[in-house]
Tab-separated table of C-alpha atoms in Angstrom:
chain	number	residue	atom	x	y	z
A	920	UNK	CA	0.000	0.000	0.000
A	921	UNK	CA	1.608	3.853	-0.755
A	922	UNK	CA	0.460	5.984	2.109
A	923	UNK	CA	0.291	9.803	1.894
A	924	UNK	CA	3.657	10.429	1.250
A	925	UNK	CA	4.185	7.951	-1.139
A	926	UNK	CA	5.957	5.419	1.179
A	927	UNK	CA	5.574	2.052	0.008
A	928	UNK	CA	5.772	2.725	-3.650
A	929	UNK	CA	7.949	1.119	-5.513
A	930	UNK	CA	9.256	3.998	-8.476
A	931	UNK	CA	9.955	2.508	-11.849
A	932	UNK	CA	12.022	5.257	-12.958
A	933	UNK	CA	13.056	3.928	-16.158
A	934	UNK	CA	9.803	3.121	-17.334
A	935	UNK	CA	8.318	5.898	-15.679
A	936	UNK	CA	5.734	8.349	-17.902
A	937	UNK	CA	5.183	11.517	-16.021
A	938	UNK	CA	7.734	13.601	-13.900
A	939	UNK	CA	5.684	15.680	-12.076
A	940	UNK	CA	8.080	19.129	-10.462
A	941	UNK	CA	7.338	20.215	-7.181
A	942	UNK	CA	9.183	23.329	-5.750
A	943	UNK	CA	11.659	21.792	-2.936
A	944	UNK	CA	11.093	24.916	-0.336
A	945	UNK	CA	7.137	23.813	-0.837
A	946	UNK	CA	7.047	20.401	1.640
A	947	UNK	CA	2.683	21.520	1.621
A	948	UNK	CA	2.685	19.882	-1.646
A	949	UNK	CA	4.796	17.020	-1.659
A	950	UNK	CA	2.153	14.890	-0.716
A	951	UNK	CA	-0.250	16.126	-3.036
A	952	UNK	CA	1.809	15.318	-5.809
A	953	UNK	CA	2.496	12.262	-4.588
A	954	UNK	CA	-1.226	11.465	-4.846
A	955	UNK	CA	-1.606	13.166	-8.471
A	956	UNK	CA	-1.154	9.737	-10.089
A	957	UNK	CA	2.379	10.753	-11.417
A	958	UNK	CA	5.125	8.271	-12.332
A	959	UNK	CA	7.728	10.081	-10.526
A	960	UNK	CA	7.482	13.166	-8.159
A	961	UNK	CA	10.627	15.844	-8.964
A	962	UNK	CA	10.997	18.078	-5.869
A	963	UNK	CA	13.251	20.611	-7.400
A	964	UNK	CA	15.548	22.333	-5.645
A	965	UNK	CA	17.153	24.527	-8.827
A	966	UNK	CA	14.934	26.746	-10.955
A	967	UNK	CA	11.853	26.652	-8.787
A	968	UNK	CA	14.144	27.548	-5.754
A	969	UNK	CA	15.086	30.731	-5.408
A	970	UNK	CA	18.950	31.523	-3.594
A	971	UNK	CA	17.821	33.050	-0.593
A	972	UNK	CA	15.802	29.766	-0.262
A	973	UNK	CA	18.213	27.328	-0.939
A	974	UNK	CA	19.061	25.926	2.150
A	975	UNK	CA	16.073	25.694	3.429
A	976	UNK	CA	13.962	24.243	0.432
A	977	UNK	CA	17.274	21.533	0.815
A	978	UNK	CA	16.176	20.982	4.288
A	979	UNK	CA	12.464	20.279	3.850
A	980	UNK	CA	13.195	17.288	0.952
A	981	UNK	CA	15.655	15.813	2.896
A	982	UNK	CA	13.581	15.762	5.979
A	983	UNK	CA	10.461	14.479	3.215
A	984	UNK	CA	12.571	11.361	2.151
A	985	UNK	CA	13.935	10.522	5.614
A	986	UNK	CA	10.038	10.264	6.985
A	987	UNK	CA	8.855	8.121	4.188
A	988	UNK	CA	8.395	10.341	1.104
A	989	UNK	CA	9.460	8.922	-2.229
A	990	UNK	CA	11.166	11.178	-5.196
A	991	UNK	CA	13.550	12.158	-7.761
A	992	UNK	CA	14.831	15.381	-6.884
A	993	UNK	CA	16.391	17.905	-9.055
A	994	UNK	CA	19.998	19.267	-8.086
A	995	UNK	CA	21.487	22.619	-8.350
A	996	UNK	CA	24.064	21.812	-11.613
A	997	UNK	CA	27.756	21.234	-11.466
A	998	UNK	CA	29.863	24.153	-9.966
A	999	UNK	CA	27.135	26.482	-8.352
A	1000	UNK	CA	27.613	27.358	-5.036
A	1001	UNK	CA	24.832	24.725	-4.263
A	1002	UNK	CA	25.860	21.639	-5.490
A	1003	UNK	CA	28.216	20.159	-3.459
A	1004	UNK	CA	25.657	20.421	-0.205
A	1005	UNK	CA	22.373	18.947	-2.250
A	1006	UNK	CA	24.814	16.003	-2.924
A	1007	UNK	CA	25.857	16.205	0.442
A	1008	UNK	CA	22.564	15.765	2.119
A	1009	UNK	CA	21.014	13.730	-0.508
A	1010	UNK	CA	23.446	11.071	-0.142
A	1011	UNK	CA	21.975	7.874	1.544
A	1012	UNK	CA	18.057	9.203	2.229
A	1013	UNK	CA	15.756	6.451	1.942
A	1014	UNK	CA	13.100	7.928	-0.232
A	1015	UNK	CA	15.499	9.036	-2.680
A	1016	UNK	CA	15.113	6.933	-6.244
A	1017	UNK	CA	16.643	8.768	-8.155
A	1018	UNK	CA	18.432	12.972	-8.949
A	1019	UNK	CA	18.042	15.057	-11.808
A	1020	UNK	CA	21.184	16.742	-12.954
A	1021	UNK	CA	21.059	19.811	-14.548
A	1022	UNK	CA	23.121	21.403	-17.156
A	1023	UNK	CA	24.607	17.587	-18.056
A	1024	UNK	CA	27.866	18.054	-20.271
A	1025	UNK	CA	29.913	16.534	-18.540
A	1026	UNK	CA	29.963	12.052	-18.114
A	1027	UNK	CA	33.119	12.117	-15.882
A	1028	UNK	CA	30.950	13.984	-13.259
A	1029	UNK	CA	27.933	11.820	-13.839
A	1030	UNK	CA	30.243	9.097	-12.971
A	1031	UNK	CA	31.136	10.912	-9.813
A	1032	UNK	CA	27.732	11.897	-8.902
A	1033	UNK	CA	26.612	8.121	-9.136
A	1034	UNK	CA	29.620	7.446	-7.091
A	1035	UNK	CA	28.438	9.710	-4.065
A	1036	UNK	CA	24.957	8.932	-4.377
A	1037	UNK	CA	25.546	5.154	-3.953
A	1038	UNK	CA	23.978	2.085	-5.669
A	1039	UNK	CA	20.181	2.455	-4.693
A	1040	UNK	CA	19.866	5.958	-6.520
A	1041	UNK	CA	20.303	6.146	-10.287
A	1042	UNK	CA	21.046	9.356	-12.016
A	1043	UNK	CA	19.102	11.541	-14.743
A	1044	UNK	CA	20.718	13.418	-17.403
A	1045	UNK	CA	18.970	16.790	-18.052
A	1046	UNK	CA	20.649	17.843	-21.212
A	1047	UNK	CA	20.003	21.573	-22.047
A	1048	UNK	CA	22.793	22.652	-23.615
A	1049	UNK	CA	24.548	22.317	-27.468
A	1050	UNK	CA	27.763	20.510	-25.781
A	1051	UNK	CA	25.255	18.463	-23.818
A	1052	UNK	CA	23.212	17.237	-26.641
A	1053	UNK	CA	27.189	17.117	-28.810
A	1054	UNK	CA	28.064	14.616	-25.922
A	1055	UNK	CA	24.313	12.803	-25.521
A	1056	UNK	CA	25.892	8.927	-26.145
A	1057	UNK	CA	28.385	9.203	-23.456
A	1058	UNK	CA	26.425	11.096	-21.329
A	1059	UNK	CA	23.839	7.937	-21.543
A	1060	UNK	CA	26.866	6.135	-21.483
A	1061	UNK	CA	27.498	7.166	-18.093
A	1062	UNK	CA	28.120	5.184	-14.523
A	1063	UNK	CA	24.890	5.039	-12.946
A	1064	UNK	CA	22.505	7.036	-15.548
A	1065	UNK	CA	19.739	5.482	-16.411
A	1066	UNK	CA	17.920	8.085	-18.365
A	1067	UNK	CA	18.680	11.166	-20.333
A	1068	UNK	CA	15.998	14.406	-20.223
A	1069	UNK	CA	15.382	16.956	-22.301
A	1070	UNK	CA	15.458	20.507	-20.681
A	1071	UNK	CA	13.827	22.198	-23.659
A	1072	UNK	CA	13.567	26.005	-22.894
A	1073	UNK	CA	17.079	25.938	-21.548
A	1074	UNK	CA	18.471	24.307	-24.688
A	1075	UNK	CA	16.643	26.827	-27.331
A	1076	UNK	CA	17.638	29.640	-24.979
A	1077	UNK	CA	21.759	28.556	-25.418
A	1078	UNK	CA	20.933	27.832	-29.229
A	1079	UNK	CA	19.261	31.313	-29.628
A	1080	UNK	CA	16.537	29.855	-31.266
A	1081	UNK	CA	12.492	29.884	-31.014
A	1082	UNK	CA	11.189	26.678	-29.677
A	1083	UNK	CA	9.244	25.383	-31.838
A	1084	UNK	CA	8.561	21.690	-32.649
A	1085	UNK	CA	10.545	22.024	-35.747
A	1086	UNK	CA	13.813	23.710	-34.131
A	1087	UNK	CA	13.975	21.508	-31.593
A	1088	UNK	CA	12.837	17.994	-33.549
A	1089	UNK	CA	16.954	17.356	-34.469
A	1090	UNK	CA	17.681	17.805	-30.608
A	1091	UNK	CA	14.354	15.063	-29.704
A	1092	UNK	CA	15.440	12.837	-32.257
A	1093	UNK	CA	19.338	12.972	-31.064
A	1094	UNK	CA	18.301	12.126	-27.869
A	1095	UNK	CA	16.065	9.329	-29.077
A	1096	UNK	CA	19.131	7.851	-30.711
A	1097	UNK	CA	21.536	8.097	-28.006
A	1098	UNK	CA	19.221	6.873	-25.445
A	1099	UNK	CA	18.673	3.810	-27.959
A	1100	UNK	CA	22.919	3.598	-28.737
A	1101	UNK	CA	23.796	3.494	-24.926
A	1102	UNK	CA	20.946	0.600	-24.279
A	1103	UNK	CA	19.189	2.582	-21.808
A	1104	UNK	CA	15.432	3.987	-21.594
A	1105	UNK	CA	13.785	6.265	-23.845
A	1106	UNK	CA	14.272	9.684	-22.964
A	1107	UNK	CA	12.269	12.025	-21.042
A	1108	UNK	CA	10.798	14.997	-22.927
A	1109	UNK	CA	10.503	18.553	-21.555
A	1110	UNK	CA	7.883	20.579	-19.994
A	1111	UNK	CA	4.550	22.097	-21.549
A	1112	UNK	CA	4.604	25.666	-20.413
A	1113	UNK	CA	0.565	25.735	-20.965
A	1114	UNK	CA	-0.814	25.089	-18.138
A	1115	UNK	CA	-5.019	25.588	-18.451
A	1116	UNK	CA	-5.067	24.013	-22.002
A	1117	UNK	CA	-4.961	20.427	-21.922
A	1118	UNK	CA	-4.903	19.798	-25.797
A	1119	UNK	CA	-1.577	21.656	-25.842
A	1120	UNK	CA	-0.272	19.120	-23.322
A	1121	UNK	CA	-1.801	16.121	-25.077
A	1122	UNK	CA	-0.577	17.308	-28.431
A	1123	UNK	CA	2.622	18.023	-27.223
A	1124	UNK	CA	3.024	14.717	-25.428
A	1125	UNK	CA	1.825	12.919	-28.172
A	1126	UNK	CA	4.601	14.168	-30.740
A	1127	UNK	CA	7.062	13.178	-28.108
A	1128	UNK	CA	5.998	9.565	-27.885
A	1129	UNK	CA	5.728	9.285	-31.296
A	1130	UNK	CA	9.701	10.064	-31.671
A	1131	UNK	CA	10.532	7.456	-29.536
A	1132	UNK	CA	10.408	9.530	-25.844
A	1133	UNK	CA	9.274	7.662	-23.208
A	1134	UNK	CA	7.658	10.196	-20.703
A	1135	UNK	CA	7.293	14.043	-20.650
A	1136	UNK	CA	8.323	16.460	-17.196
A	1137	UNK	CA	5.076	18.036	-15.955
A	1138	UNK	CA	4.594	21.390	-14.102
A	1139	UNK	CA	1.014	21.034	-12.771
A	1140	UNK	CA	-0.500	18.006	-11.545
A	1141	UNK	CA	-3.566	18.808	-14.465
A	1142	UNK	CA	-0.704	17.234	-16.811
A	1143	UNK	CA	-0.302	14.298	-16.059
A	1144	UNK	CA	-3.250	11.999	-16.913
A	1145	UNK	CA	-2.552	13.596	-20.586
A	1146	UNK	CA	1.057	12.684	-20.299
A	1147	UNK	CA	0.398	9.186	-18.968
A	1148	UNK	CA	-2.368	8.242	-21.619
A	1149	UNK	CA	0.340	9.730	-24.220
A	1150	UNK	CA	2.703	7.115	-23.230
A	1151	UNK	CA	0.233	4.255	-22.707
A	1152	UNK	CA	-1.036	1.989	-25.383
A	1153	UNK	CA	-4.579	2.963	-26.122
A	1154	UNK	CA	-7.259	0.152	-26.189
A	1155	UNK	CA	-7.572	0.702	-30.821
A	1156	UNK	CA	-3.580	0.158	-30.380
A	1157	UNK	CA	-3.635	-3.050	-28.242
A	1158	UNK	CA	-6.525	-4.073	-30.061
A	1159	UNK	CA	-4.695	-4.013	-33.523
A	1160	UNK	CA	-1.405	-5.587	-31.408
A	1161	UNK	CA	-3.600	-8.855	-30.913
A	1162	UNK	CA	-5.156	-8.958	-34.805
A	1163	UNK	CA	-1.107	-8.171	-36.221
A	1164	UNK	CA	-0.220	-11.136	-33.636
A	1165	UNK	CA	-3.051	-13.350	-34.778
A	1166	UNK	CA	-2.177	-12.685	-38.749
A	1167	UNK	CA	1.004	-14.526	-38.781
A	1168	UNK	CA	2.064	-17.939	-37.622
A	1169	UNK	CA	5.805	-19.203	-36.759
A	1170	UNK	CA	7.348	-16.175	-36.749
A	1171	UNK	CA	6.186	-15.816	-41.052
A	1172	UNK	CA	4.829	-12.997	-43.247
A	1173	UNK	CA	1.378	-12.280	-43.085
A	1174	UNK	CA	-1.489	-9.676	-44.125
A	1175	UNK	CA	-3.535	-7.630	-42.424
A	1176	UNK	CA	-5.816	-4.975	-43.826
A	1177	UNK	CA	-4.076	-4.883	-47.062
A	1178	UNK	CA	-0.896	-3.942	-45.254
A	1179	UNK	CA	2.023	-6.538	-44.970
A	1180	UNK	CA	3.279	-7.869	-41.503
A	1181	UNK	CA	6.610	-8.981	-41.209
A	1182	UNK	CA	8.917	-8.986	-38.175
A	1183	UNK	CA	9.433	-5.669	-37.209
A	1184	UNK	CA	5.605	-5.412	-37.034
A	1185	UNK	CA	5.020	-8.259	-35.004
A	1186	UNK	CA	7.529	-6.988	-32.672
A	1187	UNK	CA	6.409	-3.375	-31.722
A	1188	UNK	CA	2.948	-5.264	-31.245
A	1189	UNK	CA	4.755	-7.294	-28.945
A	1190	UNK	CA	5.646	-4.533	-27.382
A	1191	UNK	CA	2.499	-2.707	-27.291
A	1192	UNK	CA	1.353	-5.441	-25.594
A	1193	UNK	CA	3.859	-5.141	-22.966
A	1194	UNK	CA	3.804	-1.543	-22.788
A	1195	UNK	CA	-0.029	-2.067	-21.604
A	1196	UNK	CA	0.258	-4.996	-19.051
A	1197	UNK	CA	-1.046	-7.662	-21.456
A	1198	UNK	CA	-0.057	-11.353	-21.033
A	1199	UNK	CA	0.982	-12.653	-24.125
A	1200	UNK	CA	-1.570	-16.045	-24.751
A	1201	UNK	CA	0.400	-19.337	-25.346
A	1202	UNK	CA	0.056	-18.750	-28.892
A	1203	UNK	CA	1.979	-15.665	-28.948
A	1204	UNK	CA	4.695	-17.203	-26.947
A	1205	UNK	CA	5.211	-20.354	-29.775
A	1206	UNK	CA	5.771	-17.264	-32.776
A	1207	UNK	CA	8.044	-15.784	-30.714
């Protein structure tokens, strides 16, 4: 059973959908996000944190994870002023799954970070820079990362470019790749600034999925039943998963609404399958 601050749950952060940010000086909604329905809860203690508040926003997560909370939190990058002490009291606390680093450029330091965390906390990537998204492979390559992000109003802002979906599709699609290259998950794509428009969040989410991301970071806990359905297999797509799965037999060609099915196809239905918590039937198991 999770209880109200998310003790008990067990975080699957590579296959986790939405990453839900929660200001780390705000421990009055910690909980509440933990009972939004996201994947993984981000208590942030960079951008939403402002320096005067530092320390104490530090304070409050830490003292959220020792009593049972459960989170990814979000660093202060490499060589602020604020780094070395989130590390510090980070290290070791129980309800910690996972940190976000910001500003990733750099894999020696990932490798270090993983280091001082210790084996029960994985890392996240955040890339938001040109040299970051240069160096995405290695950075995915990484001791200890499990994920790469995609911090996309940061990036555009060190391009100077608009972001739009078509300025920043080579930077999703990079990231796709060298999530895919390194052998870990698909990436995590970056916030919807909209926050009372749904569609824009759906849409948005949507695009994402279909380059090969395999969650979105939220801002408001409105997002996230869009983001999660994005990700998920709808019941049309699992639907058509069994019917491509029941048009071939051992493992051959086959036909299926005048379109042919060969084994690429029957293996992304496969994984549709998975993706939605479906058994495959005995059948399945014999094409395999």
């Amino acid at each position: 059973m999770v209880g109200p601050n998310g003790e008990g749950q067990a975080v699957d952060v590579p296959g986790a959908r939405s990453w839900l940010f929660v200001p780390g000086d705000r421990g009055d909604r910690f909980a509440k996000a933990a009972a939004s329905g996201a994947d993984v809860v981000v208590c942030d203690l960079e951008d939403a944190v402002a320096v005067d508040a530092k320390e104490p926003a530090r304070a409050e997560v830490a003292r959220w994870l020792g009593a049972g909370g459960v989170a990814c939190v979000r660093i202060n990058a490499r060589g602020t002023p604020f780094h070395d002490a989130d590390v510090s009291a980070l290290s070791g606390m129980r309800g910690l799954r996972a940190v976000m680093l910001p500003k990733a450029e750099d894999p020696r330091a990932l490798g270090e970070l993983s280091d001082a965390l210790g084996p029960d906390t994985v890392v996240v990537a955040l890339v938001e820079t040109a040299l970051g998204l240069h160096r995405a492979y290695d950075l995915a390559s990484a001791p200890g990362v499990v994920r790469l992000a995609f911090g996309s109003i940061d990036f555009a802002l060190d391009l100077g470019a608009e972001e739009t979906p078509t300025s920043m599709l080579f930077a999703r699609s990079s990231l796709v790749v060298a999530s895919r290259a390194a052998r870990v998950a698909a990436p995590i794509d970056g916030v919807t600034v909209a926050l009372d428009d749904l569609s824009v969040v759906a849409a948005d989410a949507a695009t994402a999925a279909s380059l090969g991301f395999g969650g979105k970071l939220c801002v408001h806990p409105r997002q996230v039943s869009a983001v999660n359905a994005a990700f998920s297999p709808g019941e049309e797509e699992v639907r058509r998963a069994r019917r491509i799965l029941d048009s071939v037999t051992d493992g051959g060609a086959g036909r299926l609404d005048g379109q042919m099915i060969d084994r690429p196809v029957v293996e992304r239905a496969r994984l549709v399958l998975r993706r939605a918590g479906v058994e495959p039937t005995p059948d399945d198991r014999r094409r395999s």
